[in-house]
Structures are given as structure tokens and as C-alpha cells.
Amino acid sequence: MEQQLLIYNTLSKKKELFVPFTPGFVGLYVCGPTVYGDAHLGHSRPAITFDLVNRYLQHLGYKVRYVRNITDVGHLVADADEGDDKIGRKARVEQLEPMEVVQKYTNSYRRNMTQLNVLPPSIEPTATGHIIEQIEVVRKVLEKGYAYESNGSIYFDVEKYSHDYHYGKLSGRNLDDMLSNTRELEGQEEKHSGADFAIWKKAQPEHLMHWPSPWSEGFPGWHTECIAMSTKYLGETFDIHGGGMDLMFPHHEAEIAQSCATLGHDSVRYWMHNNMITINGQKMGKSLGNFILLDEFFSGTHPLLDQAYSPMVIRFFMLQAQYRSTLDFSNEALKAAEKGLERLMKAVELLDILPVSTNSTVDVASLDKACYEAMNDDFNSPIVVANLFDGVRMINAINDGKESIDADDLVKLKKLYHDFVFDILGLQQPETAVASQQGILNGVVELLLNLRMEAKANKDWATSDRIRNELTALGFEIKDKKDGFEWTLKK
Ligand code: ZN
């Protein structure tokens, strides 16, 4: 851990040296998905960004407790304090239990994350699993006087809070603007002021999910779950809280307010936010027809896509931009990423067969240093990738005999590529992995069928029939031919 890591803190708006609260341990909390539909491109950016953060911290030797929640109640349509719950609405549309909706889309989210080689979090808590903890947060906010009850719902009193703390310090918004922007909205009659936000809502008849509380049969406000779960699993102060920039206001601003209101201080040391994705220069949106699901990228089935793009191409493309920059998706850019990834992976394969010389004409140490410097500068993955491509030219030149490398340097170069390409950037060669599994399976089946041929030749019908029957039971179709056999695996 001799590396000096700088993290851009969205709260202070500058890069700060990373020093964890507990030496060797990092508490990382990231706002996870609201599971009411299949994951789209927008979901992949925070997932990949904080996977990079998690992987790099682990690479540096930290023990990381990575908590990424699943929002399964309380997130209302249009991120508002009134109206349908997103899960509840989907449950009605799909004629499912709300928890069936949650399970279905949690499963599909996890499947997509595995495809993108995003490591699972250490803890994946759900909002519905932490109702008691959320009621406790609400109770404490009320006790400290920063909330009020209105018709069975509890609202956070932003104006009162603003006398003692700075509401808007993360997002840079000021209270007067917030008040003038929210005054017009409907459903505000229960609130003292338009800037207030619900921390407990009394359930209306259309709400399928509700729990008893001291104030009403209802459900927690969306902004309360993360403070309840981060405190429970990471403590009253923890190192890094991450999420997409779209969550800065009101979600994260409201989290800060609740932690200051209940604990008297911020619980987060470093706030990190990834920037947004555009598609062909436009913001993603259902109404714009450019809302592309991850599965549609992988299968190429969306009308805006020229072809299918593998999960690794999507991942590599994302890592070619720094997480704080916007990133624009287009077919051209993805095809370029596909070619680049192929070139990088070819060079990685070459590493195993490079000729070794008695002396090196290449500078592996400088390349290694440049890769770490980039990562230490706020996880600057595009610079890492650029350095790795410098290394690709180096590898190709050694392979062509234009440069030479000694045994020591070759070991270092292999380690560098292994660490950065696979461990830190989390890239994979999926086709080769699948192909090699298929190759192993083919080999085993051929071996068994050759043993069966031998058994038949020896008139050992019992063994011959047993191999045939058991392979058939496993789903293989075996056809005997005059001079051998044919087999297929039925799907
Ligand atoms: Zn959150």
C-alpha cells in the first residue's frame, strides 16, 4: 500500500489523498439498482466504475467491504414523493407479486453483472429487508427535531435543518432555488415547504407494499434506505460512497442531511460520482427510443445497433473514458473498441511466446510506473489503456525482433499485463474461455465413445450399453456409423 491514491471528492470538488479510517480496510457503499426492469446501458456505468474502484483497492492490498444495495421499495415514479412505487406499478402491469418483480429483475441484473465481469459486492442488502432500521432513522430524525408528521407521513424539515447545517453542499444548489423550483408541484399540501422530502409515507390504497410503524401503515422514503444500510454495515463513518451523478440531488443530498440530523456529522469521507452516458449525442430516455438494454447490446437486437457487442467490448469501451467524463455511445465507437480490445488481447497472448534475450532494449519499469500513476490519479483508466497500448507496440516489436527483452523484464511485463488487464480493468477473453470449455467437453465425450468402441470390439456389451445409455440420459444423441460414431448434444 505504498501507492499514493488520489480520489476526486465530489463534496470538496478536489482531488484528495486517500487515507482510510481504519488502516488496511475500506468501507465502500454504492447505490444499487431499483429492480423494476432489465438493466440498461445506464446501469452498467456505475457498476463498472465502482468495480474498478473495488478491484484497484483490493489490488493495493486493502480489505474492501463493498456494500451495494437493491432498492425494492420506496422509489416512487419520477423519483417523487407522491404516486406509484416503481416496483408496485410493474407488479400490476406484469400481474406478479411485488417480490416476484424484485426477484426477477434482481436475477437479471446479477446475470448482466456477471457477463460484464463485475465482481459481486460483499453485502447486497435490500430496502425491504431493513424496514426496522429505516423506522429507527425516521424516529431519530423526529427526535432531533428535523422532521414533522403530516397526515401519517413524516417529512424531513429542510428549512429547519438549514439553520444548523448546509443543505445543498454536495449538489451546489441553494435553498431559495430549490424552493422556487418545487413550489408548483402537486401533492405538496402535506409538506411545510416544497424542499422537504418524505422519510416515511403513509400507504395509499394503491400501494401494494406497506409495513406498520408508529405513525402509519406505510413505507420508507427512498432516501432513507441507504443511510440505514450504510450505517448498519459500515458504521457511522465510512470511507467511500459512490453512485451516478444523477443521484447527487436529491438522493445523496438527502442522505447527508439525514446523517447530520441523526449523528451530528457526515458519515461519508469521500463522495464519488460517475458521469452520465449519451447515445449518439443524446441523453438516454424511453421516449427518445434510445433506451438500450444490456441484453440488446449483447444480442444486437436493438434497431439502433449495427451488430451485437460482447459484454467485454462494452466494459472496455467504458474504461476508455475517465469515470467523471460523459461518454457517448455509437456504433462507430463500439466497433473501434472491439478492434482495440482484440489487439490488446492478441498482445497478451504473444507474451507467452516472446523470445527471451540476454539484454533488454525496452523499458518495462517506466511502463509499470505510468500505469500505476494513472490509476493513482483518480482511477484514470483511459491513461492506463493508452499505456497498455504503448506496451502492445513494445510486445509486437519484440516479437518481430526489432526490440529485445531479458528474462527478468519478461516476468515483470507478464505480471504488469496480468495485473492491469485482468485483475484491475477486469477484462476477459470470453470467447477463448467458452471455446476451451467446449474443447474439454468434446475431448471427454470422444474418449468415452472410443472406450465404447473398444468394449464392442471385445464383445463387452454391458460396458458398451452402459456408456451409450448414460450419455443418452445426459442429453447426448449418439449414432453408430460403419467406421465409428457421431454424436451431438441436444439442447
Ligand atoms: Zn442510495
XYZ file of C-alpha atoms and ligand atoms in Angstrom:
492
model
C 0.000 0.000 0.000
C 2.900 2.321 -0.698
C 0.865 3.810 -3.558
C -0.451 7.345 -3.009
C -4.005 7.237 -4.307
C -5.825 10.465 -5.136
C -9.626 10.452 -5.227
C -11.734 13.295 -6.579
C -14.152 14.082 -3.778
C -17.409 15.417 -5.206
C -18.097 17.165 -1.902
C -14.859 19.199 -1.710
C -14.648 19.344 -5.532
C -10.982 18.455 -5.500
C -8.639 15.505 -5.574
C -7.682 14.341 -2.100
C -5.149 11.826 -0.870
C -6.971 8.643 0.086
C -6.458 7.752 3.745
C -8.920 5.167 5.075
C -10.408 5.487 8.574
C -9.091 2.059 9.511
C -5.634 1.173 8.158
C -5.896 -1.579 5.552
C -9.698 -1.552 5.438
C -12.041 0.310 3.102
C -15.785 0.696 3.569
C -17.395 1.281 0.164
C -21.103 1.955 -0.325
C -22.693 2.291 -3.760
C -26.358 2.946 -4.532
C -27.556 -0.074 -6.474
C -30.422 -0.505 -8.927
C -34.146 -0.141 -8.377
C -35.160 -3.555 -9.655
C -38.287 -2.942 -11.729
C -36.923 -3.774 -15.188
C -33.976 -5.293 -17.043
C -30.687 -3.445 -16.737
C -29.903 -0.959 -19.492
C -26.712 0.735 -20.537
C -27.103 3.379 -17.835
C -26.817 0.710 -15.132
C -23.504 -0.524 -16.408
C -21.541 2.669 -15.834
C -21.775 2.934 -12.033
C -21.391 -0.856 -11.835
C -18.177 -0.854 -13.888
C -16.841 2.367 -12.325
C -17.107 1.083 -8.769
C -15.972 -2.370 -9.817
C -12.770 -0.661 -10.994
C -12.521 1.142 -7.642
C -13.164 -2.082 -5.707
C -10.674 -4.058 -7.805
C -7.931 -1.441 -7.552
C -8.304 -1.009 -3.788
C -8.081 -4.795 -3.414
C -5.071 -4.857 -5.721
C -3.388 -2.294 -3.452
C -3.889 -4.722 -0.576
C -6.927 -3.233 1.145
C -9.646 -5.421 2.541
C -12.748 -3.884 0.972
C -16.249 -4.241 2.388
C -18.299 -3.342 -0.644
C -21.987 -2.751 0.065
C -24.271 -2.259 -2.941
C -27.953 -2.178 -2.145
C -31.004 -3.341 -4.060
C -33.846 -0.821 -3.975
C -37.057 -2.801 -3.815
C -39.479 -0.399 -2.174
C -39.967 3.326 -1.658
C -38.615 4.537 -5.001
C -41.664 6.230 -6.490
C -42.216 7.037 -10.152
C -40.410 10.178 -11.351
C -38.298 9.986 -8.157
C -41.106 11.935 -6.447
C -42.720 11.803 -3.014
C -46.152 11.093 -4.477
C -47.526 8.454 -6.805
C -46.900 4.823 -7.618
C -43.999 2.787 -6.343
C -41.911 1.700 -9.353
C -41.954 -1.945 -8.223
C -45.663 -1.819 -7.383
C -46.551 -0.416 -10.800
C -44.557 -3.135 -12.557
C -46.215 -5.790 -10.370
C -49.624 -4.629 -11.585
C -48.524 -4.497 -15.235
C -46.916 -7.954 -15.151
C -49.535 -9.411 -12.779
C -46.880 -10.526 -10.334
C -46.335 -10.183 -6.628
C -44.055 -7.189 -5.942
C -41.460 -9.621 -4.554
C -41.651 -11.640 -7.778
C -40.807 -8.470 -9.695
C -37.919 -7.845 -7.323
C -36.573 -11.387 -7.655
C -36.974 -11.473 -11.419
C -35.065 -8.261 -12.053
C -32.501 -8.857 -9.313
C -31.686 -12.144 -11.056
C -31.417 -10.471 -14.436
C -29.273 -7.636 -13.011
C -26.885 -10.129 -11.427
C -26.683 -12.124 -14.658
C -25.771 -8.974 -16.604
C -23.192 -8.006 -13.976
C -21.568 -11.433 -14.246
C -21.467 -11.060 -18.029
C -19.709 -7.694 -17.585
C -17.290 -9.366 -15.129
C -18.394 -7.005 -12.342
C -17.402 -8.631 -9.051
C -20.319 -9.153 -6.655
C -20.447 -6.850 -3.632
C -19.570 -8.172 -0.155
C -23.099 -7.373 1.042
C -26.150 -6.759 -1.162
C -28.844 -5.569 1.268
C -32.411 -4.787 0.235
C -34.597 -1.911 1.382
C -37.439 -4.278 2.312
C -35.026 -6.262 4.469
C -34.223 -3.137 6.506
C -37.608 -1.617 7.355
C -36.880 -1.700 11.090
C -33.567 0.121 10.624
C -35.278 2.743 8.462
C -38.051 3.291 11.009
C -35.256 3.822 13.527
C -33.656 6.515 11.331
C -37.029 8.257 10.982
C -37.563 8.072 14.755
C -34.143 9.653 15.392
C -34.680 12.460 12.870
C -38.023 13.226 14.561
C -36.407 13.093 18.000
C -33.739 15.606 16.907
C -36.485 17.888 15.651
C -35.612 17.849 11.959
C -38.806 16.200 10.771
C -42.544 16.527 11.275
C -45.588 14.341 10.890
C -48.280 15.238 8.435
C -51.283 13.003 7.922
C -49.348 9.843 8.868
C -46.338 10.684 6.676
C -43.042 12.021 8.018
C -41.204 14.757 6.153
C -37.673 15.973 6.612
C -37.779 19.670 7.535
C -35.195 21.138 5.151
C -35.642 24.746 6.287
C -35.175 23.899 9.950
C -32.170 21.756 9.084
C -30.695 24.604 7.023
C -30.419 26.768 10.143
C -27.889 24.319 11.584
C -26.348 22.614 8.555
C -25.736 23.286 4.897
C -28.392 21.621 2.745
C -27.068 21.669 -0.829
C -23.370 21.378 -0.064
C -22.926 18.324 -2.265
C -25.022 19.350 -5.257
C -24.192 23.056 -5.019
C -27.872 24.001 -5.021
C -29.169 26.714 -2.773
C -32.337 26.555 -0.771
C -34.056 29.540 -2.388
C -33.702 27.987 -5.837
C -34.948 24.663 -4.512
C -37.992 26.327 -3.004
C -38.894 28.243 -6.145
C -38.394 25.099 -8.280
C -40.592 22.866 -6.183
C -43.449 25.182 -5.200
C -45.529 24.397 -8.260
C -45.540 20.624 -7.924
C -48.707 18.849 -6.917
C -49.001 16.675 -3.836
C -47.101 19.173 -1.723
C -50.013 20.076 0.566
C -48.746 17.771 3.310
C -45.336 19.453 3.271
C -44.424 22.643 5.073
C -42.143 23.530 2.204
C -41.509 22.242 -1.309
C -37.889 21.360 -0.479
C -38.919 18.911 2.259
C -38.691 15.233 1.420
C -40.576 12.174 2.675
C -38.736 9.819 5.002
C -41.876 7.792 5.805
C -45.000 7.684 3.668
C -48.452 6.595 4.690
C -49.534 3.961 2.170
C -52.355 4.909 -0.167
C -54.775 2.118 -1.172
C -52.856 1.583 -4.457
C -49.602 0.796 -2.639
C -49.059 -2.964 -2.516
C -46.134 -2.858 -0.084
C -46.593 -1.451 3.417
C -45.469 -2.059 6.963
C -46.680 -0.953 10.394
C -44.899 1.969 12.023
C -45.570 4.315 14.962
C -47.019 6.860 12.502
C -48.989 4.881 9.918
C -49.180 1.728 7.882
C -46.748 2.778 5.193
C -43.289 2.510 3.660
C -39.940 4.281 3.958
C -38.929 7.180 1.720
C -36.346 6.317 -0.917
C -33.584 8.485 0.606
C -33.729 6.732 3.966
C -32.693 3.222 2.923
C -29.061 3.994 2.070
C -28.329 5.827 5.309
C -29.916 2.968 7.298
C -27.973 0.260 5.466
C -24.617 2.061 5.200
C -24.657 2.798 8.943
C -25.614 -0.786 9.745
C -22.854 -2.422 7.680
C -20.105 0.219 7.515
C -20.601 2.207 10.697
C -21.354 5.852 11.480
C -18.331 6.979 9.474
C -17.071 5.180 6.403
C -14.685 5.813 3.536
C -16.332 5.983 0.120
C -19.913 6.491 -1.039
C -20.498 6.219 -4.762
C -23.216 6.431 -7.353
C -24.223 8.072 -10.602
C -24.182 11.877 -10.850
C -27.958 11.815 -11.282
C -28.197 10.674 -7.648
C -26.382 13.706 -6.204
C -29.644 15.561 -5.818
C -31.894 14.920 -4.105
C -30.876 11.370 -3.140
C -27.351 11.900 -1.779
C -28.009 15.419 -0.523
C -30.886 13.914 1.476
C -28.606 11.149 2.771
C -26.114 13.724 4.064
C -28.958 15.644 5.716
C -30.211 12.525 7.482
C -26.749 11.537 8.687
C -26.065 15.052 10.021
C -29.533 15.178 11.582
C -29.203 11.815 13.340
C -25.457 11.575 14.026
C -24.470 15.238 14.108
C -21.895 14.711 11.337
C -21.389 13.447 7.783
C -20.864 9.719 7.651
C -19.014 9.729 4.325
C -15.360 10.702 3.885
C -15.111 10.613 0.056
C -18.084 11.052 -2.272
C -17.562 9.706 -5.782
C -19.913 10.158 -8.735
C -19.668 8.735 -12.214
C -20.822 10.866 -15.129
C -23.671 10.003 -17.475
C -23.873 8.176 -20.785
C -25.264 9.570 -24.010
C -26.203 7.616 -27.136
C -25.308 9.253 -30.442
C -25.007 12.529 -28.545
C -28.456 12.295 -26.937
C -29.459 11.674 -23.356
C -30.899 8.191 -22.859
C -34.647 8.119 -22.437
C -37.546 5.804 -23.120
C -39.350 8.487 -25.123
C -36.303 9.014 -27.370
C -36.233 5.349 -28.433
C -32.570 5.038 -27.449
C -33.102 3.175 -24.235
C -30.946 0.125 -24.953
C -30.950 -2.858 -22.602
C -27.683 -4.641 -21.888
C -29.178 -7.859 -23.293
C -29.955 -5.971 -26.520
C -26.296 -4.908 -26.796
C -25.167 -8.492 -26.268
C -27.596 -9.840 -28.886
C -27.556 -6.860 -31.269
C -31.357 -6.804 -31.352
C -31.991 -3.068 -30.854
C -32.769 -1.105 -34.061
C -30.033 1.437 -33.247
C -27.352 -1.249 -33.208
C -25.494 -2.426 -36.349
C -24.359 -5.650 -34.668
C -24.064 -7.464 -31.334
C -21.396 -6.232 -28.923
C -19.935 -8.593 -26.381
C -20.028 -7.633 -22.691
C -16.242 -7.211 -22.763
C -16.477 -4.696 -25.604
C -18.983 -2.687 -23.542
C -16.719 -2.899 -20.495
C -13.579 -1.983 -22.428
C -15.346 0.915 -24.113
C -16.428 2.297 -20.736
C -12.951 2.026 -19.284
C -11.598 4.029 -22.211
C -13.213 7.105 -20.645
C -12.449 8.513 -17.215
C -15.479 7.898 -15.000
C -16.024 11.646 -14.422
C -16.367 12.415 -18.142
C -19.524 11.935 -20.128
C -19.368 9.011 -22.506
C -21.092 8.841 -25.861
C -22.085 5.505 -27.345
C -22.219 4.995 -31.092
C -21.745 2.000 -33.351
C -18.504 3.512 -34.697
C -17.050 3.979 -31.213
C -18.042 0.457 -30.153
C -16.557 -1.092 -33.285
C -13.310 0.785 -32.611
C -13.352 -0.535 -29.035
C -13.922 -4.061 -30.348
C -10.847 -3.791 -32.592
C -8.769 -2.260 -29.805
C -9.701 -4.998 -27.353
C -8.786 -7.652 -29.901
C -5.386 -6.034 -30.475
C -4.754 -5.827 -26.733
C -5.719 -9.462 -26.140
C -3.568 -10.678 -29.058
C -0.576 -8.956 -27.487
C -1.373 -10.592 -24.133
C -1.321 -13.997 -25.863
C 2.018 -13.145 -27.516
C 3.565 -12.622 -24.072
C 3.690 -16.400 -23.639
C 5.798 -16.990 -26.743
C 8.091 -13.940 -26.819
C 11.760 -14.698 -27.489
C 13.995 -14.028 -24.470
C 17.331 -12.255 -24.940
C 20.290 -11.669 -22.664
C 19.594 -7.943 -22.570
C 16.564 -5.649 -22.740
C 16.194 -2.742 -25.123
C 12.719 -1.941 -23.713
C 11.795 -0.032 -20.541
C 9.277 -2.157 -18.623
C 9.753 -0.298 -15.321
C 8.635 3.027 -16.833
C 5.555 1.406 -18.333
C 4.666 -0.121 -14.967
C 5.159 3.218 -13.210
C 2.996 5.018 -15.785
C 0.128 2.542 -15.292
C 0.172 2.980 -11.505
C 0.443 6.762 -11.791
C -2.674 6.793 -13.947
C -4.663 4.609 -11.540
C -3.473 6.658 -8.574
C -4.723 9.798 -10.286
C -8.401 9.221 -9.514
C -8.678 5.852 -11.315
C -7.708 7.262 -14.707
C -8.402 4.111 -16.708
C -8.118 5.696 -20.206
C -4.493 6.617 -19.454
C -3.885 3.059 -18.236
C -5.343 1.749 -21.504
C -3.175 4.161 -23.526
C -0.105 2.910 -21.646
C -1.107 -0.696 -22.241
C -1.283 0.091 -25.979
C 2.235 1.564 -25.805
C 3.145 -1.793 -24.327
C 1.358 -3.588 -27.189
C 3.706 -1.818 -29.628
C 6.609 -2.899 -27.410
C 5.428 -6.531 -27.384
C 4.925 -6.585 -31.153
C 8.387 -5.072 -31.722
C 9.985 -7.747 -29.509
C 8.054 -10.418 -31.379
C 9.273 -9.004 -34.712
C 12.876 -8.982 -33.487
C 13.118 -5.179 -33.574
C 13.481 -4.931 -29.778
C 14.684 -7.421 -27.187
C 13.728 -8.336 -23.622
C 15.588 -10.271 -20.932
C 14.057 -12.933 -18.699
C 13.597 -10.650 -15.664
C 11.866 -7.953 -17.661
C 9.633 -10.505 -19.357
C 8.422 -11.761 -15.970
C 7.681 -8.140 -14.979
C 5.918 -7.418 -18.258
C 3.718 -10.514 -17.909
C 2.808 -9.540 -14.356
C 2.012 -5.994 -15.449
C -0.416 -7.206 -18.130
C -1.925 -9.819 -15.872
C -2.482 -7.284 -13.077
C -3.794 -4.412 -15.170
C -5.727 -6.189 -17.936
C -7.354 -8.961 -15.905
C -7.279 -8.024 -12.196
C -7.706 -4.239 -12.295
C -9.539 -3.455 -15.542
C -11.379 -6.772 -15.172
C -11.202 -7.692 -18.860
C -11.653 -11.274 -20.021
C -11.235 -13.263 -23.181
C -14.750 -14.727 -23.089
C -14.654 -16.497 -26.440
C -11.471 -18.374 -25.566
C -12.840 -19.350 -22.166
C -16.029 -20.748 -23.685
C -14.098 -22.354 -26.537
C -11.736 -24.117 -24.158
C -14.633 -25.475 -22.061
C -16.245 -26.753 -25.245
C -12.934 -28.306 -26.242
C -12.636 -30.144 -22.936
C -16.213 -31.446 -23.196
C -15.606 -32.677 -26.754
C -12.461 -34.473 -25.636
C -14.210 -36.251 -22.761
C -17.128 -37.417 -24.926
C -14.786 -38.663 -27.664
C -12.773 -40.542 -25.029
C -15.900 -42.269 -23.679
C -17.140 -43.188 -27.150
C -13.725 -44.590 -28.104
C -13.809 -46.719 -24.937
C -17.241 -47.905 -26.034
C -15.858 -48.877 -29.467
C -13.148 -50.899 -27.730
C -15.741 -52.554 -25.487
C -17.819 -53.508 -28.530
C -14.769 -54.913 -30.277
C -14.185 -57.037 -27.161
C -17.875 -58.054 -27.139
C -18.227 -56.385 -23.714
C -21.854 -55.415 -24.385
C -22.570 -54.429 -20.794
C -19.934 -51.655 -20.798
C -20.824 -50.574 -24.320
C -24.537 -50.245 -23.461
C -23.820 -48.521 -20.179
C -21.737 -45.777 -21.815
C -24.365 -45.287 -24.500
C -27.316 -45.232 -22.063
C -25.716 -42.881 -19.572
C -24.609 -40.421 -22.250
C -28.131 -40.544 -23.719
C -29.576 -39.854 -20.266
C -27.329 -36.752 -20.071
C -28.809 -35.475 -23.325
C -26.318 -36.730 -25.899
C -27.541 -38.230 -29.142
C -25.229 -40.988 -30.380
C -25.359 -42.509 -33.858
C -23.305 -45.560 -34.705
C -21.642 -45.471 -38.130
C -19.947 -48.172 -40.138
C -16.494 -46.960 -39.187
C -17.140 -45.147 -35.911
C -19.747 -42.844 -34.406
C -21.326 -39.401 -34.499
C -22.649 -37.507 -31.527
C -24.458 -34.289 -30.719
C -25.646 -32.663 -27.534
C -29.389 -31.988 -27.672
C -30.293 -28.620 -26.155
Zn -28.761 5.383 -2.301
